[in-house]
Short mmCIF file of C-alpha atoms in Angstrom, two decimals:
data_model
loop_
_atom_site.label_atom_id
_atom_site.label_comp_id
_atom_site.label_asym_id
_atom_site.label_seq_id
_atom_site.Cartn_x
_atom_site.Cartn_y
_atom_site.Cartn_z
CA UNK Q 1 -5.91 115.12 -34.62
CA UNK Q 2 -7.72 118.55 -34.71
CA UNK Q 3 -10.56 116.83 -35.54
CA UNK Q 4 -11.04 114.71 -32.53
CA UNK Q 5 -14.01 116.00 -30.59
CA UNK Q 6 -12.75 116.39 -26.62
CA UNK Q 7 -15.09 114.53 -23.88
CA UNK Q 8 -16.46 118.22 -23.16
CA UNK Q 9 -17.28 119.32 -26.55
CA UNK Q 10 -19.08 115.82 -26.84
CA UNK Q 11 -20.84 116.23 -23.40
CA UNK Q 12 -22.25 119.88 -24.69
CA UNK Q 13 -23.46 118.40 -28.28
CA UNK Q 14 -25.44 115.67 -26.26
CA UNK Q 15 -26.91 118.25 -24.15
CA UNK Q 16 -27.97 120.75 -26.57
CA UNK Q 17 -29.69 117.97 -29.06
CA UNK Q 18 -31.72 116.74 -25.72
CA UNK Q 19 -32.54 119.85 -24.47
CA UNK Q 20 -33.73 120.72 -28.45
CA UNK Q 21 -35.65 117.29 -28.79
CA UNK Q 22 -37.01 117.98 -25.20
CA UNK Q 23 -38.34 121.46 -26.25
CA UNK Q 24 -39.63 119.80 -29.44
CA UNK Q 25 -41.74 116.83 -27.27
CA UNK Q 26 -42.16 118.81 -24.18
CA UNK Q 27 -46.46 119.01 -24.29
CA UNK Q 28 -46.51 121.85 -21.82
CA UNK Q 29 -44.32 124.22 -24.26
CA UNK Q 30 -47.04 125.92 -25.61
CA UNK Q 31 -45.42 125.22 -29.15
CA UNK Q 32 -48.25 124.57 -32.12
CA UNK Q 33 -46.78 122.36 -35.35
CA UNK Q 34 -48.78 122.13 -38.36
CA UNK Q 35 -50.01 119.11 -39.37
CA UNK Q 36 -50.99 118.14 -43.18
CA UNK Q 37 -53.19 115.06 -43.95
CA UNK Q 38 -52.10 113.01 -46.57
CA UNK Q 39 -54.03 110.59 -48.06
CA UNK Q 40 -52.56 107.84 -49.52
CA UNK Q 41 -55.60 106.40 -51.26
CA UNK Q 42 -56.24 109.72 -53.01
CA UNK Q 43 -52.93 111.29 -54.01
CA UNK Q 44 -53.05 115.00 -55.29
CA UNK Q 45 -52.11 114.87 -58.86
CA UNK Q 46 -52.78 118.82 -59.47
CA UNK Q 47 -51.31 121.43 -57.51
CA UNK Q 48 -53.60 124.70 -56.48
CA UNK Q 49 -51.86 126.66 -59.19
CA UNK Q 50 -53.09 123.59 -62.34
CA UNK Q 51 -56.57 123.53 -60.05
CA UNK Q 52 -57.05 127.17 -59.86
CA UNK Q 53 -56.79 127.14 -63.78
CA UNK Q 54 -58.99 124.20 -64.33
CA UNK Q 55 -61.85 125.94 -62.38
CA UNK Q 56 -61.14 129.23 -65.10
CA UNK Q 57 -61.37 126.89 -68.04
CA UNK Q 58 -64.34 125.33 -66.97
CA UNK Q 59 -66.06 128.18 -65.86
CA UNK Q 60 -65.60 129.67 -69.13
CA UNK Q 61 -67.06 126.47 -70.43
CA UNK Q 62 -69.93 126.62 -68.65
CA UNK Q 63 -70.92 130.18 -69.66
CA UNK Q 64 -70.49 129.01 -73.45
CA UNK Q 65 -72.80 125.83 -73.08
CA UNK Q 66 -75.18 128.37 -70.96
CA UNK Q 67 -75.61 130.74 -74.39
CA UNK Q 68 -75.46 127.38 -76.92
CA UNK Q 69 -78.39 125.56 -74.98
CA UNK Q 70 -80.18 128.37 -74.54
CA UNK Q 71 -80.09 129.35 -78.21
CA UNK Q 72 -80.75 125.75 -79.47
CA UNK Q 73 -83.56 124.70 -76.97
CA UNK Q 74 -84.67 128.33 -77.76
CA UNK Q 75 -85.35 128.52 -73.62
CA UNK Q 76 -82.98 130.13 -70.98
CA UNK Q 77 -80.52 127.66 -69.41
CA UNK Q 78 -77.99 128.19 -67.05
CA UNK Q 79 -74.93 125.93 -66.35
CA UNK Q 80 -73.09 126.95 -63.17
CA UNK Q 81 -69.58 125.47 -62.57
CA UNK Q 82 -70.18 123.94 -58.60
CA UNK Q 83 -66.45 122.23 -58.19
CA UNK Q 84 -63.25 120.66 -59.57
CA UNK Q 85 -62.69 117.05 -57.29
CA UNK Q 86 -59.68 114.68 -57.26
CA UNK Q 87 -61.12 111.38 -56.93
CA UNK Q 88 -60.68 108.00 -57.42
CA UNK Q 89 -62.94 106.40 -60.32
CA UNK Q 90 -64.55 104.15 -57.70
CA UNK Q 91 -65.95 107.11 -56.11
CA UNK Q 92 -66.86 108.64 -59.26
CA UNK Q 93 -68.87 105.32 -59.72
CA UNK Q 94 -70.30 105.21 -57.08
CA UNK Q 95 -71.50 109.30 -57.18
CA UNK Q 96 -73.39 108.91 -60.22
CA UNK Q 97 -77.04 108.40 -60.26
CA UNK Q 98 -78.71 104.60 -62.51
CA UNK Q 99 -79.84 105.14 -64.85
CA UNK Q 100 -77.81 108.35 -66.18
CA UNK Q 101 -76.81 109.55 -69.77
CA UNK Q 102 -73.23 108.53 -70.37
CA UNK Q 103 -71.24 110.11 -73.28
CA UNK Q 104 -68.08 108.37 -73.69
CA UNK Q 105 -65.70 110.86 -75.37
CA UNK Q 106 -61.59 111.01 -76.55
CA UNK Q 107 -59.85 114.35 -74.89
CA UNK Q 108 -56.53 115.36 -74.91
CA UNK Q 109 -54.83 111.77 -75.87
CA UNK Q 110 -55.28 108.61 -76.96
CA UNK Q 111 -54.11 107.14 -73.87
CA UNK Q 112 -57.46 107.07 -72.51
CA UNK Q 113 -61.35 108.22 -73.11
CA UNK Q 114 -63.34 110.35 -70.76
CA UNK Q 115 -67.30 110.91 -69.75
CA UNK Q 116 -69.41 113.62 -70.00
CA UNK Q 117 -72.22 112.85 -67.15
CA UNK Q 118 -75.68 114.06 -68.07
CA UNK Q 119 -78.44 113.41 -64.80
CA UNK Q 120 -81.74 111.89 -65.95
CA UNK Q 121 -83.52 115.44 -64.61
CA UNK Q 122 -81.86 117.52 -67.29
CA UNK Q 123 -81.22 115.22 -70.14
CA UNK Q 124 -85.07 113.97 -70.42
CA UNK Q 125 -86.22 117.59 -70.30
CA UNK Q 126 -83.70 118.82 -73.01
CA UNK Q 127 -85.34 115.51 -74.99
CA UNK Q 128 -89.10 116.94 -74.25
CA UNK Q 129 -87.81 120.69 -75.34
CA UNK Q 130 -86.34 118.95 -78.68
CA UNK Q 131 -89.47 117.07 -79.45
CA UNK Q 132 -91.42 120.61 -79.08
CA UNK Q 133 -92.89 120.17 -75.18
CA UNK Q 134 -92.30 122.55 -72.28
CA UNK Q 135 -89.59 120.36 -70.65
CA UNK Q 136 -91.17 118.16 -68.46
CA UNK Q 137 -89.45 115.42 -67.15
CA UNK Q 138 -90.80 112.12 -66.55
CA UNK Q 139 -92.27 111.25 -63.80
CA UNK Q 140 -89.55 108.18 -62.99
CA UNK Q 141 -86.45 107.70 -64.44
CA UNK Q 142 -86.48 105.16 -67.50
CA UNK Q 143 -83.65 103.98 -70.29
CA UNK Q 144 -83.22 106.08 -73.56
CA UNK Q 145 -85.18 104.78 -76.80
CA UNK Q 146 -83.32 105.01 -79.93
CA UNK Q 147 -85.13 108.32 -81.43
CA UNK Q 148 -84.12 109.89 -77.64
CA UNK Q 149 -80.35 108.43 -77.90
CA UNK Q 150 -79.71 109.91 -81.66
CA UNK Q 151 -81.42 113.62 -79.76
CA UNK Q 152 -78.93 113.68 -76.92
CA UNK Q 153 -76.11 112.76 -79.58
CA UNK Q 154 -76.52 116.02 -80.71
CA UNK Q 155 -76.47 117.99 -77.43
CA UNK Q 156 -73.56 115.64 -76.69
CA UNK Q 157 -71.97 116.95 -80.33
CA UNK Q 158 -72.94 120.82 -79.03
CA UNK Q 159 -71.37 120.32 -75.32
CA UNK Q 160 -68.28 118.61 -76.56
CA UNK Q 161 -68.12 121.05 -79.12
CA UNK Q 162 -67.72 123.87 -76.60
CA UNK Q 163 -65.68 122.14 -73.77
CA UNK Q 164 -62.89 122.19 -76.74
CA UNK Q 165 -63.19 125.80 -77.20
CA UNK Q 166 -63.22 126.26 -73.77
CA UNK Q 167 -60.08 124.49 -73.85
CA UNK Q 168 -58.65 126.29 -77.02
CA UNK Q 169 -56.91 129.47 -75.38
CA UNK Q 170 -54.50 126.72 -73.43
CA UNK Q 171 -54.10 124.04 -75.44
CA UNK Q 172 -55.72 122.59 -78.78
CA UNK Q 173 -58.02 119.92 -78.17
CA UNK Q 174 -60.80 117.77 -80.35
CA UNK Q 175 -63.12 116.39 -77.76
CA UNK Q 176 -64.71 113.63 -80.12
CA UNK Q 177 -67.65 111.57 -79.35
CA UNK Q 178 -67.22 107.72 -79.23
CA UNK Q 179 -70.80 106.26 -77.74
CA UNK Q 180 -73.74 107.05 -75.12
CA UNK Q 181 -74.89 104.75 -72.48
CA UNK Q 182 -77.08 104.88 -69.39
CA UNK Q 183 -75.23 102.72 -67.21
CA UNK Q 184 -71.39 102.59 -66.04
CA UNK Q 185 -71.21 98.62 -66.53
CA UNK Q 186 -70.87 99.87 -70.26
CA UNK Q 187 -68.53 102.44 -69.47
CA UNK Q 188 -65.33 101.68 -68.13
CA UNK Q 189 -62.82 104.26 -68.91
CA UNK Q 190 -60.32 103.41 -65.99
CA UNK Q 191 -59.47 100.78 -63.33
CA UNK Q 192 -61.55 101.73 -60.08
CA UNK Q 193 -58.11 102.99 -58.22
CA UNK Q 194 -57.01 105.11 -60.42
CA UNK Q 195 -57.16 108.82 -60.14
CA UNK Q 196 -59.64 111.19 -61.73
CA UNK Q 197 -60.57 114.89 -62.23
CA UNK Q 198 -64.42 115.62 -61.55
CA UNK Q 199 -66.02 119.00 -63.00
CA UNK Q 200 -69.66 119.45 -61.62
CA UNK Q 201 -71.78 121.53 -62.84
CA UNK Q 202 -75.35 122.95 -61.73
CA UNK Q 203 -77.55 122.82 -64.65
CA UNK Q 204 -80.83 124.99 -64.53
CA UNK Q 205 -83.52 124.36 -67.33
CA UNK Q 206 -87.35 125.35 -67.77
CA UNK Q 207 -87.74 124.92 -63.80
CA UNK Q 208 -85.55 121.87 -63.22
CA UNK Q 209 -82.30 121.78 -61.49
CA UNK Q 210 -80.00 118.97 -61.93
CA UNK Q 211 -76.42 118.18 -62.65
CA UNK Q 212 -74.01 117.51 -64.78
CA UNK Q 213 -70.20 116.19 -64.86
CA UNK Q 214 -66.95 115.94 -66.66
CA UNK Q 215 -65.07 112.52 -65.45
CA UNK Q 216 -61.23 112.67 -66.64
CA UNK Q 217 -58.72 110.15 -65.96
CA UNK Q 218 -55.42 111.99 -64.74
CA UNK Q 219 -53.64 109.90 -67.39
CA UNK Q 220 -55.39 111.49 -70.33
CA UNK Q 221 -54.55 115.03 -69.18
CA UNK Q 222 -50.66 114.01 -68.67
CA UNK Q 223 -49.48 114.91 -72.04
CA UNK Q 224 -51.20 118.33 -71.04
CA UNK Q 225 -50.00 119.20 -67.51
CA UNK Q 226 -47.30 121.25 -67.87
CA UNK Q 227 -49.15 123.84 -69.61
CA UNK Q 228 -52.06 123.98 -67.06
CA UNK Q 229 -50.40 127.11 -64.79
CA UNK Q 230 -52.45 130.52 -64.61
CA UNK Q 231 -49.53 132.22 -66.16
CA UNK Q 232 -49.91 130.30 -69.34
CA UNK Q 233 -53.89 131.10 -69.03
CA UNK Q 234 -53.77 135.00 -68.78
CA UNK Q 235 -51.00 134.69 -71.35
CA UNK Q 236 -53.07 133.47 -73.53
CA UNK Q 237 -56.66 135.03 -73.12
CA UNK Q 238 -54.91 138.52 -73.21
CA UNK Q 239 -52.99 137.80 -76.74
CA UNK Q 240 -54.32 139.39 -79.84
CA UNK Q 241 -56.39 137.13 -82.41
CA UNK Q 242 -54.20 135.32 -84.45
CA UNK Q 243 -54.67 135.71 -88.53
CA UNK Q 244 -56.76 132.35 -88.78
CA UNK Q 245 -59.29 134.07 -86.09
CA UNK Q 246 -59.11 137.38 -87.92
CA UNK Q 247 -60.14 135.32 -90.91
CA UNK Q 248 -62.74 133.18 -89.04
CA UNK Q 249 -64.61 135.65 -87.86
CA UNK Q 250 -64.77 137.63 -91.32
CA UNK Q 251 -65.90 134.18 -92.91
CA UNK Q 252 -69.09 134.97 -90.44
CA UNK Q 253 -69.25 138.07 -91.12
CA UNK Q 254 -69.63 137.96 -94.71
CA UNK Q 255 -72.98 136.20 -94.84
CA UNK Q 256 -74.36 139.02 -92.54
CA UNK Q 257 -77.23 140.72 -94.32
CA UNK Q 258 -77.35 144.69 -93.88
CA UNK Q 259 -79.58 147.23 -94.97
CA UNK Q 260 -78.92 150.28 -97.33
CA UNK Q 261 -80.91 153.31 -98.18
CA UNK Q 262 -80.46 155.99 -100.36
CA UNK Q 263 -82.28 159.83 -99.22
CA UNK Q 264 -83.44 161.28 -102.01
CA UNK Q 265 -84.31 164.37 -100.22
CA UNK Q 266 -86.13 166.72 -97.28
CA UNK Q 267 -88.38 169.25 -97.50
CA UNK Q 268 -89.98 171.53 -95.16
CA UNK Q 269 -93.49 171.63 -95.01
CA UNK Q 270 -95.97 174.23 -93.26
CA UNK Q 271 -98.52 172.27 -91.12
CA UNK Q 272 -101.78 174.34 -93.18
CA UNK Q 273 -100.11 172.69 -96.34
CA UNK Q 274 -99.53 169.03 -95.36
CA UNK Q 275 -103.21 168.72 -93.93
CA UNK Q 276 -104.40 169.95 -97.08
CA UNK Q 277 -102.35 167.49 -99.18
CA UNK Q 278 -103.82 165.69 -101.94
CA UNK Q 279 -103.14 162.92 -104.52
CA UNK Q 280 -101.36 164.53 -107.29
CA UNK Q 281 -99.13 167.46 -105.31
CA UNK Q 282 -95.85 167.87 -106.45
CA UNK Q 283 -93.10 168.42 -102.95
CA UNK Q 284 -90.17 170.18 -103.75
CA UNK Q 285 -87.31 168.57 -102.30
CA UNK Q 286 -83.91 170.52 -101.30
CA UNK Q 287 -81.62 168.04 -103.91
CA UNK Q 288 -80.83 169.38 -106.44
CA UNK Q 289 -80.69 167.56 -109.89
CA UNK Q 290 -77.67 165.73 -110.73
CA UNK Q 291 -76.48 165.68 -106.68
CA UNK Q 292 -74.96 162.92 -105.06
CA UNK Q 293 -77.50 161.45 -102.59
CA UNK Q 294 -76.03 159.67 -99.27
CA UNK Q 295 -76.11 156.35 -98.93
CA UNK Q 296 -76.82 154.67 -95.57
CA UNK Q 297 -75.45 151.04 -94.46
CA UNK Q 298 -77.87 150.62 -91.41
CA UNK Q 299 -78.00 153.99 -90.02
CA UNK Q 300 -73.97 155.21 -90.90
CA UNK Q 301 -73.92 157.27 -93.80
CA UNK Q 302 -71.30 155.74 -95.69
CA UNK Q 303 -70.64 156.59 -99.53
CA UNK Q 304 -72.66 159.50 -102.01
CA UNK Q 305 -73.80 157.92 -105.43
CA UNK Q 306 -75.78 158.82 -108.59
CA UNK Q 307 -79.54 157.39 -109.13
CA UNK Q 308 -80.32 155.88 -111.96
CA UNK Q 309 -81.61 152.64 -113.19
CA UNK Q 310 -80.39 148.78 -113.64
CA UNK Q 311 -82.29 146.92 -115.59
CA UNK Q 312 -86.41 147.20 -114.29
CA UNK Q 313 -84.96 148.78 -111.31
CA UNK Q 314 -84.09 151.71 -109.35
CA UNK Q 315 -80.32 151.40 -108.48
CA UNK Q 316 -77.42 154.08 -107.37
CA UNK Q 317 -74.21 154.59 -108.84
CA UNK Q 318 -71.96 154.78 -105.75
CA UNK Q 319 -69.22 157.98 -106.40
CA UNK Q 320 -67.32 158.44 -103.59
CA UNK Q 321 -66.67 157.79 -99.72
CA UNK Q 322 -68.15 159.59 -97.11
CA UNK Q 323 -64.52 160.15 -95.89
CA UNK Q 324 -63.68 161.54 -99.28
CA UNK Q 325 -66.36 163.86 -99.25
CA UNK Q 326 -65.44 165.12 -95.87
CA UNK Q 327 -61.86 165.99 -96.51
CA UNK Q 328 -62.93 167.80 -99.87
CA UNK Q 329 -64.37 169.73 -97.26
CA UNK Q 330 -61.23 170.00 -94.98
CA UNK Q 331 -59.36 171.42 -98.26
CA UNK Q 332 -61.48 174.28 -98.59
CA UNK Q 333 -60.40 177.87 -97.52
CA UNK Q 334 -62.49 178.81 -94.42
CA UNK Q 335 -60.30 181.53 -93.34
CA UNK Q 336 -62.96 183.99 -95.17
CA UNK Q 337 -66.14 184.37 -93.30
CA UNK Q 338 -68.99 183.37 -95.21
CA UNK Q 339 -70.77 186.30 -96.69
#
């Protein structure tokens, strides 16, 4: 029966829960309360934390399709990341300009395909750079002819090509190019409810300024989620190359062409001589025959060899390493002074 609340004990509960929910109503408390909107028709699918790391992957994708355009349209481009959206892909629909360039594109899964947004400003002046103009846009926008679809399929190829290795340092991905189209009838990658990610960008080219977009569906990037965190990012950018990057990057590096000399010699000429110098003068140089001459690999003196001859040609034998000649010289007794 301990358990029974008394009349009095019940009396002093009811008062202290009105006087709380009084305090809690009462307008003229003073009391602020923080109110969050939630929309229901556009749900939140990423947290900050997954949006803070999208913005980091695609801003490292836009300064890699900044150097690629600008080395393949052989003029200075400049893709600027603008925003990361949640939307619905109504709105997305509804955002885009008719006609656009539409490249319809596979991402992360099979679940569902994605769009890579090109805006008539941009995508007709990368066509007049291709075809050798200054990248002039036409006047009006018009629908792509077949010789201008197969153009764009390569810059599509190109910017796909670096939104996966933008991508790479999270997560392996093979964005692969399906089909282009100018108008969204054609391209319906999702039901007009259902949620998307949006990546603008601000896309600067021979005087024009336009944009350009990444549309994909939330369900595409779901296999993919749980590794989208800023921990897993730094993690990752700040690990050493792996031994199939090591490798990469000497496959590269092994069709580099470098240039070697060999010095025969110096010599030190008075100024009254070398005005007076004729065809036929003999210069005596400081080597002496039968010395190693240096070998240079650009301008690093790298190995000593013997001249000689290979066939029709002049050629050098190489001896030794630059290093090995230097710690011959570490060996020697310099205790002595030189006399």
């Amino acid at each position: 029966m301990s358990d029974i609340l008394t009349q009095d004990e019940i009396t002093a509960l009811l008062s202290a829960f009105n006087r709380a929910e009084g305090a809690e109503l009462d307008p003229e408390s003073g009391a602020t309360y923080e109110i969050k909107i939630y929309d229901f028709k556009r749900p939140h699918k990423f947290s900050k934390d997954q949006v803070r790391t999208l913005e980091m992957i695609h801003e490292r994708y836009a300064r890699l399709l900044s150097t690629t355009l600008s080395t393949y349209l052989r003029a200075q481009t400049q893709v600027t990341l603008t925003g990361v959206d949640q939307l619905s892909y109504d709105e997305f629909i509804r955002s885009v300009p008719n006609p656009t360039v539409l490249n319809i594109f596979s991402f992360a899964s099979e679940e569902g395909n994605a769009i890579l947004e090109i805006n008539p400003g941009i995508a007709y002046t990368v066509i007049d750079r291709m075809l050798g103009g200054k990248g002039a846009p036409p006047d009006r926008p018009r629908e792509l002819t077949e010789i201008e679809r197969a153009l764009m399929t390569r810059i599509a190829g190109l910017a796909l090509r670096d939104l996966g290795e933008a991508w790479s340092s999270l997560v392996d991905v093979t964005p692969t190019l399906h089909s282009i189209s100018t108008s969204m009838l054609f391209s319906q990658i999702a039901l007009p409810g259902d949620m998307v990610m949006l990546v603008t960008f601000e896309v600067e080219l021979c005087g024009v300024t336009s944009m350009m977009s990444v549309c994909v569906p939330v369900i595409a990037l779901e296999p993919i989620m749980s590794r989208l965190s800023a921990e897993q990012w730094f993690s990752a950018a700040h690990k050493g190359t792996t031994d199939d990057t090591t490798r990469a990057i000497g496959a590269q590096l092994d069709g580099a062409k470098l240039t070697c000399r060999v010095i025969l010699g110096s010599a030190v000429v008075p100024m009254g001589d070398l005005t007076a110098l004729e065809v036929g003068d003999v210069i005596r140089l400081d080597t002496r025959p039968g010395q190693e001459l240096p070998l240079y690999i650009e301008d690093t003196e790298k190995f000593y060899g013997a001249p000689g001859l290979s066939g029709s040609r002049y050629a050098i034998q190489i001896t030794r390493a630059v290093q090995e000649a230097r710690s011959d010289l570490d060996e020697m007794d310099c205790e002595e002074p030189i006399r």
